[in-house]
Coordinates of N, CA and C in Angstrom, one line a residue:
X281 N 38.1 21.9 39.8 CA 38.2 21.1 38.6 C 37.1 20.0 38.7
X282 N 37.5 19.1 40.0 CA 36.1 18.5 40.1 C 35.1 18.9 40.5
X283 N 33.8 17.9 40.0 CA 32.3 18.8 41.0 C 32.0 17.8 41.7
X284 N 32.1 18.2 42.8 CA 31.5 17.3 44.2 C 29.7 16.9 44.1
X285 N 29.9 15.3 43.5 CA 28.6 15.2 43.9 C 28.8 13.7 45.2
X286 N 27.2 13.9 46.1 CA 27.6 12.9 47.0 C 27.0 11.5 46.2
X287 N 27.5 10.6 47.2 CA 27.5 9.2 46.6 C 26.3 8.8 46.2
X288 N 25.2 9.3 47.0 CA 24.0 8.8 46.8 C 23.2 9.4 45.2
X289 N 23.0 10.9 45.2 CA 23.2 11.5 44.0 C 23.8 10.4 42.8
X290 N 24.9 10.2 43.0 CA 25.7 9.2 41.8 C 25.0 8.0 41.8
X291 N 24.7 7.1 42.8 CA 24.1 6.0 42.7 C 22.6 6.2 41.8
X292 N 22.3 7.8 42.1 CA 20.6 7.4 41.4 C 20.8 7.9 40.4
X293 N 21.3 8.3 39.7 CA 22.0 8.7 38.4 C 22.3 7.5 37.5
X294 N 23.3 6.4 38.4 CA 23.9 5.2 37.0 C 22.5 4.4 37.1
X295 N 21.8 4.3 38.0 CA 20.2 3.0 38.4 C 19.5 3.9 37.2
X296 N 19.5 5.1 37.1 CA 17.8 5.8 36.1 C 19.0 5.5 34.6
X297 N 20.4 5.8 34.4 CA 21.2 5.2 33.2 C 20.8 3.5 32.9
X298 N 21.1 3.2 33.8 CA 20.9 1.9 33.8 C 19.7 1.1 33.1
X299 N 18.3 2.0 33.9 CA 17.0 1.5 33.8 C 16.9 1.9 32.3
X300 N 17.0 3.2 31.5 CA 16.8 3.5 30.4 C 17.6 3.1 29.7
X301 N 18.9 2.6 29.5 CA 19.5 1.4 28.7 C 18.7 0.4 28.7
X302 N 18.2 -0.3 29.5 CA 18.0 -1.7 29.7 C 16.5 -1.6 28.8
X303 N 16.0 -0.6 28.9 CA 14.1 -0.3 28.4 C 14.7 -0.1 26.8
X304 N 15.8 0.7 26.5 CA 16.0 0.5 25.1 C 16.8 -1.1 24.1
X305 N 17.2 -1.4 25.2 CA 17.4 -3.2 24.6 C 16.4 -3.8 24.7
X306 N 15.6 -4.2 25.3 CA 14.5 -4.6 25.5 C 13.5 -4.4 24.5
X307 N 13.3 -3.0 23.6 CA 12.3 -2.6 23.1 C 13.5 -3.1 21.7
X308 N 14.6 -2.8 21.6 CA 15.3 -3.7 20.4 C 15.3 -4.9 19.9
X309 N 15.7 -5.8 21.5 CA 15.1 -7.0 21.1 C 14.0 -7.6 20.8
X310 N 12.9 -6.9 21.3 CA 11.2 -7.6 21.3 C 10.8 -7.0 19.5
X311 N 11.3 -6.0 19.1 CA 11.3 -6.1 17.3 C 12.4 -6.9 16.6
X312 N 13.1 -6.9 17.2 CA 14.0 -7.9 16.2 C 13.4 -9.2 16.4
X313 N 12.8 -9.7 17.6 CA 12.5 -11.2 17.6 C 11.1 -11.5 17.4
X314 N 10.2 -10.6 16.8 CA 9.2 -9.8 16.4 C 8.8 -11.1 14.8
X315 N 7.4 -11.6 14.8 CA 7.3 -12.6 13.4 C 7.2 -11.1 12.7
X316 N 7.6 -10.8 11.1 CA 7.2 -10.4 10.1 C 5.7 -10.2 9.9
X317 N 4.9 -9.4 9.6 CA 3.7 -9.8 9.6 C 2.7 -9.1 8.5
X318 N 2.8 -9.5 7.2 CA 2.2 -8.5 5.9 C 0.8 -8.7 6.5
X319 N 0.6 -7.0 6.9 CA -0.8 -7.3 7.2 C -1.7 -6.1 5.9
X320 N -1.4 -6.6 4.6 CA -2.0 -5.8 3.4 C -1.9 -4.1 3.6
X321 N -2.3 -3.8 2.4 CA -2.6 -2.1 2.1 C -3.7 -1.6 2.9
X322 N -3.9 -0.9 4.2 CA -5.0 -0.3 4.3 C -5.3 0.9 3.3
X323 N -6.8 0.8 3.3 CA -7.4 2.0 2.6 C -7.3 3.3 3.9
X324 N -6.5 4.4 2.4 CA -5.6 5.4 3.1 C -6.7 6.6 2.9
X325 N -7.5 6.8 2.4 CA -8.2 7.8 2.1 C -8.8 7.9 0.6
X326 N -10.2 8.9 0.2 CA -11.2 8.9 -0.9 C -10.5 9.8 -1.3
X327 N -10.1 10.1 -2.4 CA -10.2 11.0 -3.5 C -11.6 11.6 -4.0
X328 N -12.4 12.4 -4.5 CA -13.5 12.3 -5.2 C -13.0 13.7 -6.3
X329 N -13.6 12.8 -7.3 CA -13.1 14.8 -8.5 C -14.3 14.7 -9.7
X330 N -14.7 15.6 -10.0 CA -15.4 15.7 -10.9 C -16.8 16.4 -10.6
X331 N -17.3 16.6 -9.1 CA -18.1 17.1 -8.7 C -18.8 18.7 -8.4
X332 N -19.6 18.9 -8.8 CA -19.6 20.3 -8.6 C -20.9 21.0 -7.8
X333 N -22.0 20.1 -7.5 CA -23.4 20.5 -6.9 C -23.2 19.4 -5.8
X334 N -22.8 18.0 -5.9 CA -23.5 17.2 -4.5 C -22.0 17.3 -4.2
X335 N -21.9 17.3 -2.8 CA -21.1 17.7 -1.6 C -20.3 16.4 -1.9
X336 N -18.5 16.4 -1.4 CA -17.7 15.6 -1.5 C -17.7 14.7 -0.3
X337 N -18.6 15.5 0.8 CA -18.4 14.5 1.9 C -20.1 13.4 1.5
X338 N -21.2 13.6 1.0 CA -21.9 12.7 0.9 C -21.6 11.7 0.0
X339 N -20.5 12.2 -1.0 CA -20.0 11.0 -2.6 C -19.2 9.8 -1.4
X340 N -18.5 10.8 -0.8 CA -17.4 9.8 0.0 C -17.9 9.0 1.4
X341 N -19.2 9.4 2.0 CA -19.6 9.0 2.7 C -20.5 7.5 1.9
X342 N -21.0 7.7 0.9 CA -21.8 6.7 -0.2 C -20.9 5.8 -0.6
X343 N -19.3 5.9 -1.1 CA -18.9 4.9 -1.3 C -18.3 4.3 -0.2
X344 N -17.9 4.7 1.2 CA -17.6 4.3 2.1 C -18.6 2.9 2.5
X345 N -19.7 3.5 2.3 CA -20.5 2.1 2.5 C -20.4 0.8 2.1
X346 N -20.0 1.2 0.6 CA -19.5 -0.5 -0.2 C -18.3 -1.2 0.6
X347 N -17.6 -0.1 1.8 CA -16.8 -1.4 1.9 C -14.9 -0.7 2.3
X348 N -15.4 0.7 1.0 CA -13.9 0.9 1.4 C -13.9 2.2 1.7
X349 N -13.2 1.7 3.1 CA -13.2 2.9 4.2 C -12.3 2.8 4.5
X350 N -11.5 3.7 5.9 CA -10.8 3.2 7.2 C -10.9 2.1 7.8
X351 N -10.2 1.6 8.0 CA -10.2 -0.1 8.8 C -10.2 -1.0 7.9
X352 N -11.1 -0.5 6.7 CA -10.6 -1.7 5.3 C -8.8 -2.1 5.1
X353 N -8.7 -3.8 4.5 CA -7.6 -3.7 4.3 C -8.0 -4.4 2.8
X354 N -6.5 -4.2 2.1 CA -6.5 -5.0 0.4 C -5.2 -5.7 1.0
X355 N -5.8 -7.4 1.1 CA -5.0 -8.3 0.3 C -4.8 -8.6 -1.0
X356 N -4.1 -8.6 -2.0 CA -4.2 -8.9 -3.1 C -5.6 -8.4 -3.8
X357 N -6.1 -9.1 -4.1 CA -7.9 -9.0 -5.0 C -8.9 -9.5 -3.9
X358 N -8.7 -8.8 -2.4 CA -9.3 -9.3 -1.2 C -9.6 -7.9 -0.8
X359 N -10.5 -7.7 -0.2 CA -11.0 -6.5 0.6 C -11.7 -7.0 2.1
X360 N -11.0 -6.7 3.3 CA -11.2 -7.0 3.6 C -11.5 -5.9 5.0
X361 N -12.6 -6.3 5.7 CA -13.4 -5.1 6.4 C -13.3 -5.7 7.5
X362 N -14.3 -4.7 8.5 CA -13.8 -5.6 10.0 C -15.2 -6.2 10.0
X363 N -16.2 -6.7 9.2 CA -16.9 -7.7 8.7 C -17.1 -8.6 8.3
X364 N -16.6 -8.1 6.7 CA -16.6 -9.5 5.7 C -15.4 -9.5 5.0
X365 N -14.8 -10.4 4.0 CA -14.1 -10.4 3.3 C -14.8 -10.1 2.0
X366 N -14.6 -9.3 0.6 CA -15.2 -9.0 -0.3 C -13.9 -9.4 -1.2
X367 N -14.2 -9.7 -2.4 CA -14.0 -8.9 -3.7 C -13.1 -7.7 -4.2
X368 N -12.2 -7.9 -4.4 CA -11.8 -5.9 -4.3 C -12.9 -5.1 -5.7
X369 N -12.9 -6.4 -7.1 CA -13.8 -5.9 -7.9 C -15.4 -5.4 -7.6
X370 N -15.7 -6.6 -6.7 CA -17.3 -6.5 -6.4 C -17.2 -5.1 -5.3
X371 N -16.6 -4.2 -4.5 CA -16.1 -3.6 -3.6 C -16.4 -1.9 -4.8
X372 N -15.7 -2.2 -5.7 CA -15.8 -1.0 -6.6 C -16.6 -1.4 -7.1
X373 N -17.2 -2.4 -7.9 CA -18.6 -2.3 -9.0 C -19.8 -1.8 -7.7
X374 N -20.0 -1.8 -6.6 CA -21.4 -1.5 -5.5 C -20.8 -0.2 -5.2
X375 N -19.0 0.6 -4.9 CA -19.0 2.0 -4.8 C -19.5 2.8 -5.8
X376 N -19.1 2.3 -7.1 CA -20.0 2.9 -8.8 C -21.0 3.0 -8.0
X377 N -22.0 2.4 -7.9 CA -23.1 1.9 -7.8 C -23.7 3.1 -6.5
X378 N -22.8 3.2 -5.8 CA -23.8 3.9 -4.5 C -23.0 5.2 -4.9
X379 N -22.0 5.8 -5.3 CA -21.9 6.7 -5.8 C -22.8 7.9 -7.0
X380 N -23.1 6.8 -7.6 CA -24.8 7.6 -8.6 C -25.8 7.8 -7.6
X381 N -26.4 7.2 -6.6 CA -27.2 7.5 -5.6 C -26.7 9.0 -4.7
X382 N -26.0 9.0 -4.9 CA -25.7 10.6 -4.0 C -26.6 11.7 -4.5
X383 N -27.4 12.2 -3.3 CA -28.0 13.0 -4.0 C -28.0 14.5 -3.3
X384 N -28.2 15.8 -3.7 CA -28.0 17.1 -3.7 C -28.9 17.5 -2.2
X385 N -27.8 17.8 -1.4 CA -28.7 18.2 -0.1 C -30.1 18.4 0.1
X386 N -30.8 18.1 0.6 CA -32.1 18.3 0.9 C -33.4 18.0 0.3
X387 N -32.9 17.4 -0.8 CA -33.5 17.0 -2.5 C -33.5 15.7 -2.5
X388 N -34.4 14.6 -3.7 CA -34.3 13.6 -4.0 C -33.3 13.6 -5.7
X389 N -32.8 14.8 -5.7 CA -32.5 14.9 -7.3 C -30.8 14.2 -7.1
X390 N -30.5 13.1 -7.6 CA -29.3 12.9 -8.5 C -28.9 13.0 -9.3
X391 N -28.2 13.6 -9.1 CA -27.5 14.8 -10.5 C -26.4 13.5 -11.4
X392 N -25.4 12.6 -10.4 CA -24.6 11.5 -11.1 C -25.2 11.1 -12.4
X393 N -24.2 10.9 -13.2 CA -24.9 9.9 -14.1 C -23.9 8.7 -14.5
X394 N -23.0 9.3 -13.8 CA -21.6 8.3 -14.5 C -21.0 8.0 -13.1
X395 N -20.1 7.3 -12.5 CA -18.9 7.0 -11.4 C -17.6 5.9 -11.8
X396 N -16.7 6.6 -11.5 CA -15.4 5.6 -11.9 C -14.8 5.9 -10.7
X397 N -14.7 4.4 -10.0 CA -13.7 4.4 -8.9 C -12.7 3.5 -9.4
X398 N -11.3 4.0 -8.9 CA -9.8 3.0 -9.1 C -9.0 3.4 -7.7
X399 N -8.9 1.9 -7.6 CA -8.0 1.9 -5.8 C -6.8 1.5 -6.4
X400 N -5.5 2.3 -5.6 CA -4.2 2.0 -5.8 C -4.5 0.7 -4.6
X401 N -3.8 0.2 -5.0 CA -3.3 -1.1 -4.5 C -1.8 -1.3 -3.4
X402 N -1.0 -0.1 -4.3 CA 0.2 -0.2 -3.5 C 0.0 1.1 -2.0
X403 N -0.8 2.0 -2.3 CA -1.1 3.4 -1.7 C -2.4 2.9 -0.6
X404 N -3.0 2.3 -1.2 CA -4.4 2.3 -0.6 C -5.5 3.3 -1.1
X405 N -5.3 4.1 -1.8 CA -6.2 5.5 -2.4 C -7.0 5.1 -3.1
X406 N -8.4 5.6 -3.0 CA -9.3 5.5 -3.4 C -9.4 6.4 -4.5
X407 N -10.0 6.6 -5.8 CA -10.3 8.0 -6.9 C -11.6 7.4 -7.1
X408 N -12.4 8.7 -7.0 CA -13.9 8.5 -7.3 C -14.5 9.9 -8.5
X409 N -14.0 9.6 -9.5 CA -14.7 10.4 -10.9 C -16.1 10.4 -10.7
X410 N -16.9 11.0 -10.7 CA -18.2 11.7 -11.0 C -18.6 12.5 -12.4
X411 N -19.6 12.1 -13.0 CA -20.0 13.0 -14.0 C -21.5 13.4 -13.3
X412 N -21.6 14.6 -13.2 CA -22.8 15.2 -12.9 C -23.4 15.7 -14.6
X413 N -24.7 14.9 -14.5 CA -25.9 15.3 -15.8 C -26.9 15.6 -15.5
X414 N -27.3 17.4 -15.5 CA -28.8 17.6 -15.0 C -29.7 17.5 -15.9
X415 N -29.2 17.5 -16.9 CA -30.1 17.3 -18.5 C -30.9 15.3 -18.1
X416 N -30.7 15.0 -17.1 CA -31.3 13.2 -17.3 C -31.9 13.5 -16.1
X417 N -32.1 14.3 -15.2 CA -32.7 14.5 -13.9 C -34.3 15.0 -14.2
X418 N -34.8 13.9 -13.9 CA -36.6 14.1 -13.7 C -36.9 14.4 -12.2
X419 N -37.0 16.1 -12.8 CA -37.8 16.7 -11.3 C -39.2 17.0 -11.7
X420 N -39.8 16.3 -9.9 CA -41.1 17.1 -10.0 C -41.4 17.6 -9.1
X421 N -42.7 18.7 -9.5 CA -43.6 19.9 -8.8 C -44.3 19.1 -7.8
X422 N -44.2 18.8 -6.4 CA -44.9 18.2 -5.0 C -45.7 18.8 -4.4
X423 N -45.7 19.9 -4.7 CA -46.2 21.2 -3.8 C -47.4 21.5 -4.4
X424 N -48.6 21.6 -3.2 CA -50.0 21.6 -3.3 C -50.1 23.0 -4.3
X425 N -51.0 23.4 -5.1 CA -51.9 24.4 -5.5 C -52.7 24.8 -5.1
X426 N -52.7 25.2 -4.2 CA -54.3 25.0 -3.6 C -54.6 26.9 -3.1

């Protein structure tokens, strides 16, 4: 009925109970006595839609530059990078802005003509609308005749 274990066995048994109780109050107490600490919305990820010729990773690599990337945080109407502190408006008026700059692999042609970015605030999500217009794209012929 009983199982014979020896004394020493039992001793190292209640000491590893013991140690792993003690590691879980410890990690209880040190959050509970823990300051609160709002440290804002990080930016959680780009959306991009509207695109259909320049690549989603160059639109999203272009606005990442203004500012809002990974490691970005939003305080309130605060953007804040592991640089500078910005603007959350000025932050989107320069991703507009570097988002039209995207241009079609291997080419100087930008196809954008339009960009609407809107950051959730409570999410962190970025949406980046694109209108692509090839009818406003001035290409030219570079290539010798010769």
């Amino acid at each position: 009925m009983f199982i014979k274990i020896r004394r020493d066995t039992l001793i190292i048994l209640l000491l590893a109970f013991i140690l792993i109780l003690c590691g879980r109050l410890i990690t209880y107490v040190a959050y509970a006595s823990s300051d609160e600490v709002t440290d804002g919305v990080p930016i959680s990820g780009i959306i991009v839609k509207g695109n259909d010729v320049v690549p989603v990773d160059i639109i999203r690599s272009n606005v990442m530059q203004s500012g809002l990337r990974d490691g970005s945080v939003i305080h309130g109407d605060i953007l804040k990078t592991s640089k500078k502190e910005i603007s959350l408006q000025d932050a989107i008026q320069t991703a507009q802005e570097f988002a039209k700059r995207s241009t079609v692999p291997g080419t100087s042609v930008a196809p954008i003509s339009a960009a609407d970015v809107q950051v959730d605030k409570n999410t962190g999500i970025v949406t980046v609308t694109v209108i692509e217009d090839f009818s406003s794209v001035e290409l030219k012929n570079t290539t010798n005749q010769g």
